[in-house]
């Protein structure tokens, strides 16, 4: 479906037409008003030109009708822009429930992508057509911006936090992936390709060489190599909280506040463990800042998630799906709640 308008990127996601329709509406309003104003300036300049050297025009009285018209009409136009824009915005930033999840780490100057099943790629992203795909974005260093023009998605990737965005591809093919935030010398080279495949092809591709194991199993290895398991034991005798059944549930902190144990919370607990300490525990955990990179943090999260909610299909972040709730010091009986 190549576009009949020059310079327009292809439309390959469910957002594409919605974004373009809004864009054309804004463009149309702009063009109409530019022409109207330019035309009226010209018309009035001719019509009301001074004809005699001592000509004095008749005084102008106010007109309520005119005042009302040029207040109400622009108000309605501006409101329509706001409502329309907000609805497109919300549908882009509110991740639906039945998504497939992918993890993207931006790093000077490349995009590193991990699939739950264990496939990892650099500057390439393979996705199936017709599936909703949620991306969790993290940065290893500076601010990048994940931009796929054909999908009409663009999102800043900010160090120190996770961002999420989603899309659903509607046509197979190969589409540009860019970094859209100046991030240093080779910013312009931080590009790649998104490959949209038929579901069967995608499954084939996925099964081809995930030798390293799934994200969760890589996370489990790390969990042991870093010695996490010496304190976070599976019984309740460890110095740290039992992690099984923790993900996706609300937890009570020492400060008394309630925090949902989602990706962001676990990331913070790994890198800055004293920020939010679970009630009943001491702030004795050392930071793992500098020992694990963002990709490894994502793997650890995938592992904790996998022991948190076994029968979990791809759920949006923060979806509460507790399964094994171990008896122990972890506060039990917290109501489950979606946070988004
Ligand atoms: Cu990364 Cu520009």
Short mmCIF file of C-alpha atoms and ligand atoms in Angstrom, two decimals:
data_model
loop_
_atom_site.label_atom_id
_atom_site.label_comp_id
_atom_site.label_asym_id
_atom_site.label_seq_id
_atom_site.Cartn_x
_atom_site.Cartn_y
_atom_site.Cartn_z
CA UNK A 1 0.00 0.00 0.00
CA UNK A 2 2.42 2.63 -1.10
CA UNK A 3 1.17 6.05 -0.39
CA UNK A 4 -0.22 8.33 -3.03
CA UNK A 5 1.28 11.24 -1.16
CA UNK A 6 4.99 11.81 -1.68
CA UNK A 7 7.19 11.78 1.44
CA UNK A 8 4.63 9.84 3.49
CA UNK A 9 6.05 6.70 5.06
CA UNK A 10 4.18 3.45 4.48
CA UNK A 11 1.30 2.59 6.76
CA UNK A 12 2.04 -0.71 8.42
CA UNK A 13 0.30 -0.60 11.79
CA UNK A 14 -3.16 -0.10 13.19
CA UNK A 15 -2.12 3.37 14.37
CA UNK A 16 -0.98 4.55 10.99
CA UNK A 17 -4.31 5.66 9.60
CA UNK A 18 -5.44 7.18 12.87
CA UNK A 19 -2.30 9.28 13.15
CA UNK A 20 -2.46 10.25 9.48
CA UNK A 21 -6.14 11.19 9.64
CA UNK A 22 -5.43 13.52 12.53
CA UNK A 23 -2.42 14.89 10.70
CA UNK A 24 -4.46 15.62 7.58
CA UNK A 25 -7.15 17.27 9.67
CA UNK A 26 -4.60 19.60 11.29
CA UNK A 27 -3.02 20.24 7.91
CA UNK A 28 -6.44 20.95 6.36
CA UNK A 29 -7.43 23.41 9.07
CA UNK A 30 -4.08 25.15 8.71
CA UNK A 31 -4.32 25.40 4.94
CA UNK A 32 -7.93 26.64 4.98
CA UNK A 33 -7.22 29.35 7.53
CA UNK A 34 -3.98 30.41 5.86
CA UNK A 35 -5.78 30.84 2.54
CA UNK A 36 -8.76 32.54 4.16
CA UNK A 37 -6.62 35.04 6.06
CA UNK A 38 -4.29 35.74 3.14
CA UNK A 39 -7.31 36.17 0.82
CA UNK A 40 -9.10 38.47 3.22
CA UNK A 41 -6.00 40.62 3.72
CA UNK A 42 -5.75 41.07 -0.03
CA UNK A 43 -9.49 41.64 -0.48
CA UNK A 44 -9.76 44.19 2.32
CA UNK A 45 -6.62 45.97 1.19
CA UNK A 46 -8.24 46.53 -2.18
CA UNK A 47 -11.77 47.16 -0.98
CA UNK A 48 -10.93 49.62 1.79
CA UNK A 49 -8.04 51.40 0.11
CA UNK A 50 -7.90 55.15 0.53
CA UNK A 51 -9.49 56.75 -2.50
CA UNK A 52 -9.14 60.41 -1.71
CA UNK A 53 -6.30 62.14 0.18
CA UNK A 54 -8.67 63.48 2.87
CA UNK A 55 -10.97 60.46 3.10
CA UNK A 56 -12.11 59.56 6.63
CA UNK A 57 -13.89 56.21 6.96
CA UNK A 58 -17.14 55.77 8.87
CA UNK A 59 -16.71 54.74 12.53
CA UNK A 60 -17.14 51.01 13.22
CA UNK A 61 -19.73 49.83 15.74
CA UNK A 62 -19.29 46.55 17.59
CA UNK A 63 -21.08 43.46 16.35
CA UNK A 64 -22.13 40.84 18.85
CA UNK A 65 -22.80 38.27 16.14
CA UNK A 66 -19.34 38.67 14.71
CA UNK A 67 -17.72 38.52 18.15
CA UNK A 68 -19.63 35.37 19.02
CA UNK A 69 -18.81 33.71 15.71
CA UNK A 70 -15.08 34.27 15.91
CA UNK A 71 -15.02 33.08 19.51
CA UNK A 72 -17.20 30.00 19.17
CA UNK A 73 -15.87 28.67 15.86
CA UNK A 74 -12.17 28.66 16.84
CA UNK A 75 -13.14 27.24 20.22
CA UNK A 76 -14.91 24.32 18.58
CA UNK A 77 -12.03 23.72 16.19
CA UNK A 78 -9.44 23.80 18.97
CA UNK A 79 -11.58 21.49 21.11
CA UNK A 80 -11.95 19.00 18.28
CA UNK A 81 -8.17 18.94 17.87
CA UNK A 82 -7.71 18.31 21.57
CA UNK A 83 -10.32 15.56 21.84
CA UNK A 84 -9.19 13.80 18.69
CA UNK A 85 -5.50 14.09 19.61
CA UNK A 86 -6.15 12.86 23.15
CA UNK A 87 -8.03 9.81 21.91
CA UNK A 88 -5.19 8.84 19.57
CA UNK A 89 -2.70 9.47 22.36
CA UNK A 90 -4.54 7.31 24.87
CA UNK A 91 -4.91 4.42 22.49
CA UNK A 92 -1.16 4.54 21.85
CA UNK A 93 -0.08 4.73 25.44
CA UNK A 94 -2.60 2.45 27.09
CA UNK A 95 -1.25 -1.03 26.52
CA UNK A 96 -3.99 -3.60 25.85
CA UNK A 97 -4.18 -6.83 27.82
CA UNK A 98 -3.46 -9.51 25.23
CA UNK A 99 0.01 -8.43 24.15
CA UNK A 100 3.17 -10.20 23.20
CA UNK A 101 6.12 -8.69 25.06
CA UNK A 102 9.52 -7.65 23.78
CA UNK A 103 12.36 -5.88 25.51
CA UNK A 104 14.45 -3.16 23.92
CA UNK A 105 17.63 -1.66 25.32
CA UNK A 106 19.10 1.41 23.66
CA UNK A 107 22.84 1.81 23.93
CA UNK A 108 25.32 4.05 22.18
CA UNK A 109 24.80 3.25 19.32
CA UNK A 110 22.61 0.26 18.83
CA UNK A 111 19.25 -1.26 19.64
CA UNK A 112 19.41 -4.54 21.55
CA UNK A 113 16.26 -6.58 21.53
CA UNK A 114 15.32 -9.62 23.60
CA UNK A 115 12.38 -11.95 23.07
CA UNK A 116 10.94 -13.75 26.08
CA UNK A 117 11.77 -17.06 24.40
CA UNK A 118 15.43 -16.14 24.39
CA UNK A 119 16.05 -14.79 20.92
CA UNK A 120 18.28 -11.74 20.97
CA UNK A 121 18.96 -9.40 18.12
CA UNK A 122 20.75 -6.15 17.44
CA UNK A 123 19.30 -3.45 15.20
CA UNK A 124 16.77 -5.97 13.96
CA UNK A 125 13.33 -6.61 15.31
CA UNK A 126 11.21 -9.52 14.15
CA UNK A 127 7.50 -9.44 14.91
CA UNK A 128 4.47 -11.33 13.64
CA UNK A 129 1.72 -9.61 11.71
CA UNK A 130 -1.61 -9.08 13.43
CA UNK A 131 -0.35 -9.48 16.99
CA UNK A 132 -0.33 -6.70 19.54
CA UNK A 133 3.26 -6.20 20.60
CA UNK A 134 4.30 -4.40 23.75
CA UNK A 135 7.82 -3.02 23.94
CA UNK A 136 9.49 -2.31 27.25
CA UNK A 137 12.20 0.23 26.56
CA UNK A 138 15.30 0.87 28.66
CA UNK A 139 18.53 2.75 28.07
CA UNK A 140 22.04 1.75 29.08
CA UNK A 141 23.45 5.26 28.84
CA UNK A 142 21.77 8.38 27.45
CA UNK A 143 18.37 9.33 26.10
CA UNK A 144 17.49 7.62 22.84
CA UNK A 145 14.19 7.56 21.02
CA UNK A 146 12.65 4.48 19.46
CA UNK A 147 11.05 5.46 16.17
CA UNK A 148 9.36 3.33 13.52
CA UNK A 149 7.80 5.73 11.01
CA UNK A 150 5.76 3.06 9.22
CA UNK A 151 4.07 2.20 12.51
CA UNK A 152 3.74 5.86 13.55
CA UNK A 153 5.29 5.11 16.92
CA UNK A 154 8.02 7.05 18.60
CA UNK A 155 8.98 6.95 22.24
CA UNK A 156 11.87 8.36 24.24
CA UNK A 157 14.07 5.79 25.91
CA UNK A 158 15.24 7.36 29.14
CA UNK A 159 18.04 5.96 31.31
CA UNK A 160 16.96 4.87 34.76
CA UNK A 161 13.42 3.93 33.93
CA UNK A 162 11.25 1.69 31.83
CA UNK A 163 8.95 3.07 29.18
CA UNK A 164 6.36 1.08 27.31
CA UNK A 165 4.76 1.40 23.93
CA UNK A 166 2.75 -0.98 21.77
CA UNK A 167 1.76 -1.53 18.16
CA UNK A 168 0.09 -4.02 15.91
CA UNK A 169 1.62 -4.51 12.48
CA UNK A 170 -0.84 -4.81 9.60
CA UNK A 171 1.38 -5.69 6.69
CA UNK A 172 4.42 -7.85 6.23
CA UNK A 173 7.66 -6.33 5.07
CA UNK A 174 10.74 -4.56 6.27
CA UNK A 175 10.51 -1.14 7.87
CA UNK A 176 13.02 1.40 9.09
CA UNK A 177 13.84 1.70 12.76
CA UNK A 178 15.52 4.92 13.83
CA UNK A 179 16.88 6.63 16.90
CA UNK A 180 15.11 9.96 16.94
CA UNK A 181 16.99 11.66 19.76
CA UNK A 182 20.50 12.99 19.30
CA UNK A 183 22.59 10.68 21.46
CA UNK A 184 26.20 11.29 20.47
CA UNK A 185 28.63 10.89 17.61
CA UNK A 186 27.02 7.95 15.86
CA UNK A 187 23.42 8.85 16.52
CA UNK A 188 22.74 8.89 12.80
CA UNK A 189 24.00 5.32 12.55
CA UNK A 190 21.68 4.04 15.28
CA UNK A 191 19.23 2.56 12.83
CA UNK A 192 17.82 -0.85 12.10
CA UNK A 193 15.02 -2.83 10.53
CA UNK A 194 11.72 -4.12 11.76
CA UNK A 195 10.70 -7.32 10.00
CA UNK A 196 6.99 -8.03 10.02
CA UNK A 197 6.40 -11.72 9.29
CA UNK A 198 3.51 -14.13 8.83
CA UNK A 199 2.85 -15.88 12.17
CA UNK A 200 4.15 -19.22 10.87
CA UNK A 201 7.34 -17.62 9.58
CA UNK A 202 7.76 -15.88 12.88
CA UNK A 203 7.46 -19.15 14.79
CA UNK A 204 10.07 -20.65 12.49
CA UNK A 205 12.33 -17.74 13.05
CA UNK A 206 11.85 -17.94 16.82
CA UNK A 207 12.72 -21.61 16.97
CA UNK A 208 15.90 -21.07 14.98
CA UNK A 209 18.66 -20.92 17.53
CA UNK A 210 17.57 -19.76 20.92
CA UNK A 211 20.53 -21.68 22.25
CA UNK A 212 21.01 -19.57 25.30
CA UNK A 213 17.58 -20.27 26.74
CA UNK A 214 14.62 -18.07 27.55
CA UNK A 215 14.94 -14.73 29.27
CA UNK A 216 13.65 -16.27 32.48
CA UNK A 217 16.21 -19.09 32.42
CA UNK A 218 19.02 -16.62 31.73
CA UNK A 219 17.67 -14.61 34.65
CA UNK A 220 17.68 -17.67 36.86
CA UNK A 221 21.33 -18.33 36.05
CA UNK A 222 22.19 -14.75 36.88
CA UNK A 223 20.19 -15.01 40.07
CA UNK A 224 22.45 -17.83 41.16
CA UNK A 225 25.70 -16.40 39.81
CA UNK A 226 25.16 -13.13 41.60
CA UNK A 227 24.31 -14.99 44.79
CA UNK A 228 20.80 -13.56 45.03
CA UNK A 229 19.57 -16.97 46.09
CA UNK A 230 21.61 -16.93 49.29
CA UNK A 231 19.33 -14.28 50.77
CA UNK A 232 16.22 -14.67 48.66
CA UNK A 233 15.69 -18.31 49.49
CA UNK A 234 12.62 -20.21 48.50
CA UNK A 235 11.79 -20.94 52.13
CA UNK A 236 11.11 -18.18 54.61
CA UNK A 237 14.45 -18.50 56.39
CA UNK A 238 16.37 -16.14 54.07
CA UNK A 239 17.44 -12.65 54.99
CA UNK A 240 15.52 -11.26 52.07
CA UNK A 241 11.91 -11.67 51.03
CA UNK A 242 10.78 -14.81 49.27
CA UNK A 243 10.38 -13.80 45.65
CA UNK A 244 8.01 -16.52 44.50
CA UNK A 245 4.55 -15.10 44.14
CA UNK A 246 5.79 -11.56 44.64
CA UNK A 247 5.52 -10.17 41.12
CA UNK A 248 2.37 -8.32 40.26
CA UNK A 249 1.15 -8.06 43.83
CA UNK A 250 1.00 -5.09 46.10
CA UNK A 251 3.55 -5.09 48.88
CA UNK A 252 3.72 -3.12 52.11
CA UNK A 253 6.94 -1.20 52.67
CA UNK A 254 8.66 -0.25 55.91
CA UNK A 255 7.36 3.25 55.46
CA UNK A 256 3.83 1.87 55.46
CA UNK A 257 3.20 2.72 51.83
CA UNK A 258 1.86 0.12 49.46
CA UNK A 259 3.81 -0.51 46.29
CA UNK A 260 2.94 -2.74 43.37
CA UNK A 261 5.78 -5.16 42.64
CA UNK A 262 6.01 -4.48 38.93
CA UNK A 263 8.97 -4.24 36.57
CA UNK A 264 9.89 -0.76 37.73
CA UNK A 265 9.82 -1.75 41.40
CA UNK A 266 12.02 -4.79 40.85
CA UNK A 267 14.45 -2.82 38.76
CA UNK A 268 14.74 -0.24 41.52
CA UNK A 269 15.17 -2.95 44.14
CA UNK A 270 18.09 -4.43 42.23
CA UNK A 271 19.87 -1.15 41.53
CA UNK A 272 18.85 0.88 44.56
CA UNK A 273 17.71 -1.66 47.15
CA UNK A 274 17.29 0.79 49.99
CA UNK A 275 14.79 2.96 48.19
CA UNK A 276 11.83 0.80 49.17
CA UNK A 277 12.37 -1.94 51.73
CA UNK A 278 9.66 -4.48 52.36
CA UNK A 279 8.06 -4.39 55.77
CA UNK A 280 9.71 -6.84 58.14
CA UNK A 281 13.12 -6.74 56.46
CA UNK A 282 16.36 -4.87 57.05
CA UNK A 283 17.94 -2.57 54.42
CA UNK A 284 20.95 -4.85 54.10
CA UNK A 285 20.86 -5.69 50.43
CA UNK A 286 23.85 -4.31 48.49
CA UNK A 287 23.26 -2.52 45.23
CA UNK A 288 23.92 -4.34 41.98
CA UNK A 289 24.44 -1.10 40.10
CA UNK A 290 27.40 -1.59 37.77
CA UNK A 291 27.29 -5.38 38.09
CA UNK A 292 24.31 -5.94 35.86
CA UNK A 293 23.41 -4.11 32.69
CA UNK A 294 19.92 -3.23 31.59
CA UNK A 295 19.57 -6.41 29.57
CA UNK A 296 20.46 -8.49 32.60
CA UNK A 297 18.08 -6.52 34.79
CA UNK A 298 15.35 -7.43 32.30
CA UNK A 299 16.37 -11.08 32.50
CA UNK A 300 16.26 -11.03 36.30
CA UNK A 301 12.82 -9.46 36.13
CA UNK A 302 11.70 -12.13 33.66
CA UNK A 303 12.88 -14.77 36.12
CA UNK A 304 11.19 -13.19 39.14
CA UNK A 305 8.10 -12.81 37.06
CA UNK A 306 8.20 -16.43 35.99
CA UNK A 307 8.23 -17.60 39.61
CA UNK A 308 5.69 -14.97 40.51
CA UNK A 309 2.84 -16.04 38.34
CA UNK A 310 3.25 -19.41 36.63
CA UNK A 311 0.12 -19.63 34.48
CA UNK A 312 0.67 -16.23 33.04
CA UNK A 313 0.18 -15.60 29.35
CA UNK A 314 1.50 -12.31 28.09
CA UNK A 315 -0.02 -9.84 30.48
CA UNK A 316 0.52 -6.12 30.57
CA UNK A 317 2.96 -4.90 33.16
CA UNK A 318 1.49 -4.72 36.57
CA UNK A 319 -1.26 -7.21 35.92
CA UNK A 320 -1.76 -8.99 39.16
CA UNK A 321 -1.78 -12.72 38.74
CA UNK A 322 -0.58 -14.25 41.95
CA UNK A 323 -0.43 -17.98 42.05
CA UNK A 324 1.70 -19.57 44.69
CA UNK A 325 1.39 -17.31 47.68
CA UNK A 326 3.95 -18.69 50.04
CA UNK A 327 3.36 -18.43 53.73
CA UNK A 328 6.03 -16.33 55.24
CA UNK A 329 7.00 -12.89 56.25
CA UNK A 330 5.72 -11.43 53.07
CA UNK A 331 2.51 -9.62 53.94
CA UNK A 332 -0.27 -11.78 52.67
CA UNK A 333 -3.80 -11.04 51.72
CA UNK A 334 -3.14 -7.93 49.69
CA UNK A 335 -5.93 -7.23 47.28
CA UNK A 336 -4.93 -7.59 43.67
CA UNK A 337 -5.38 -4.59 41.55
CA UNK A 338 -4.44 -3.44 38.10
CA UNK A 339 -2.41 -0.32 38.27
CA UNK A 340 -2.92 0.83 34.73
CU1 LIG B 1 20.39 6.82 20.10
CU2 LIG B 1 20.24 8.80 18.84
#
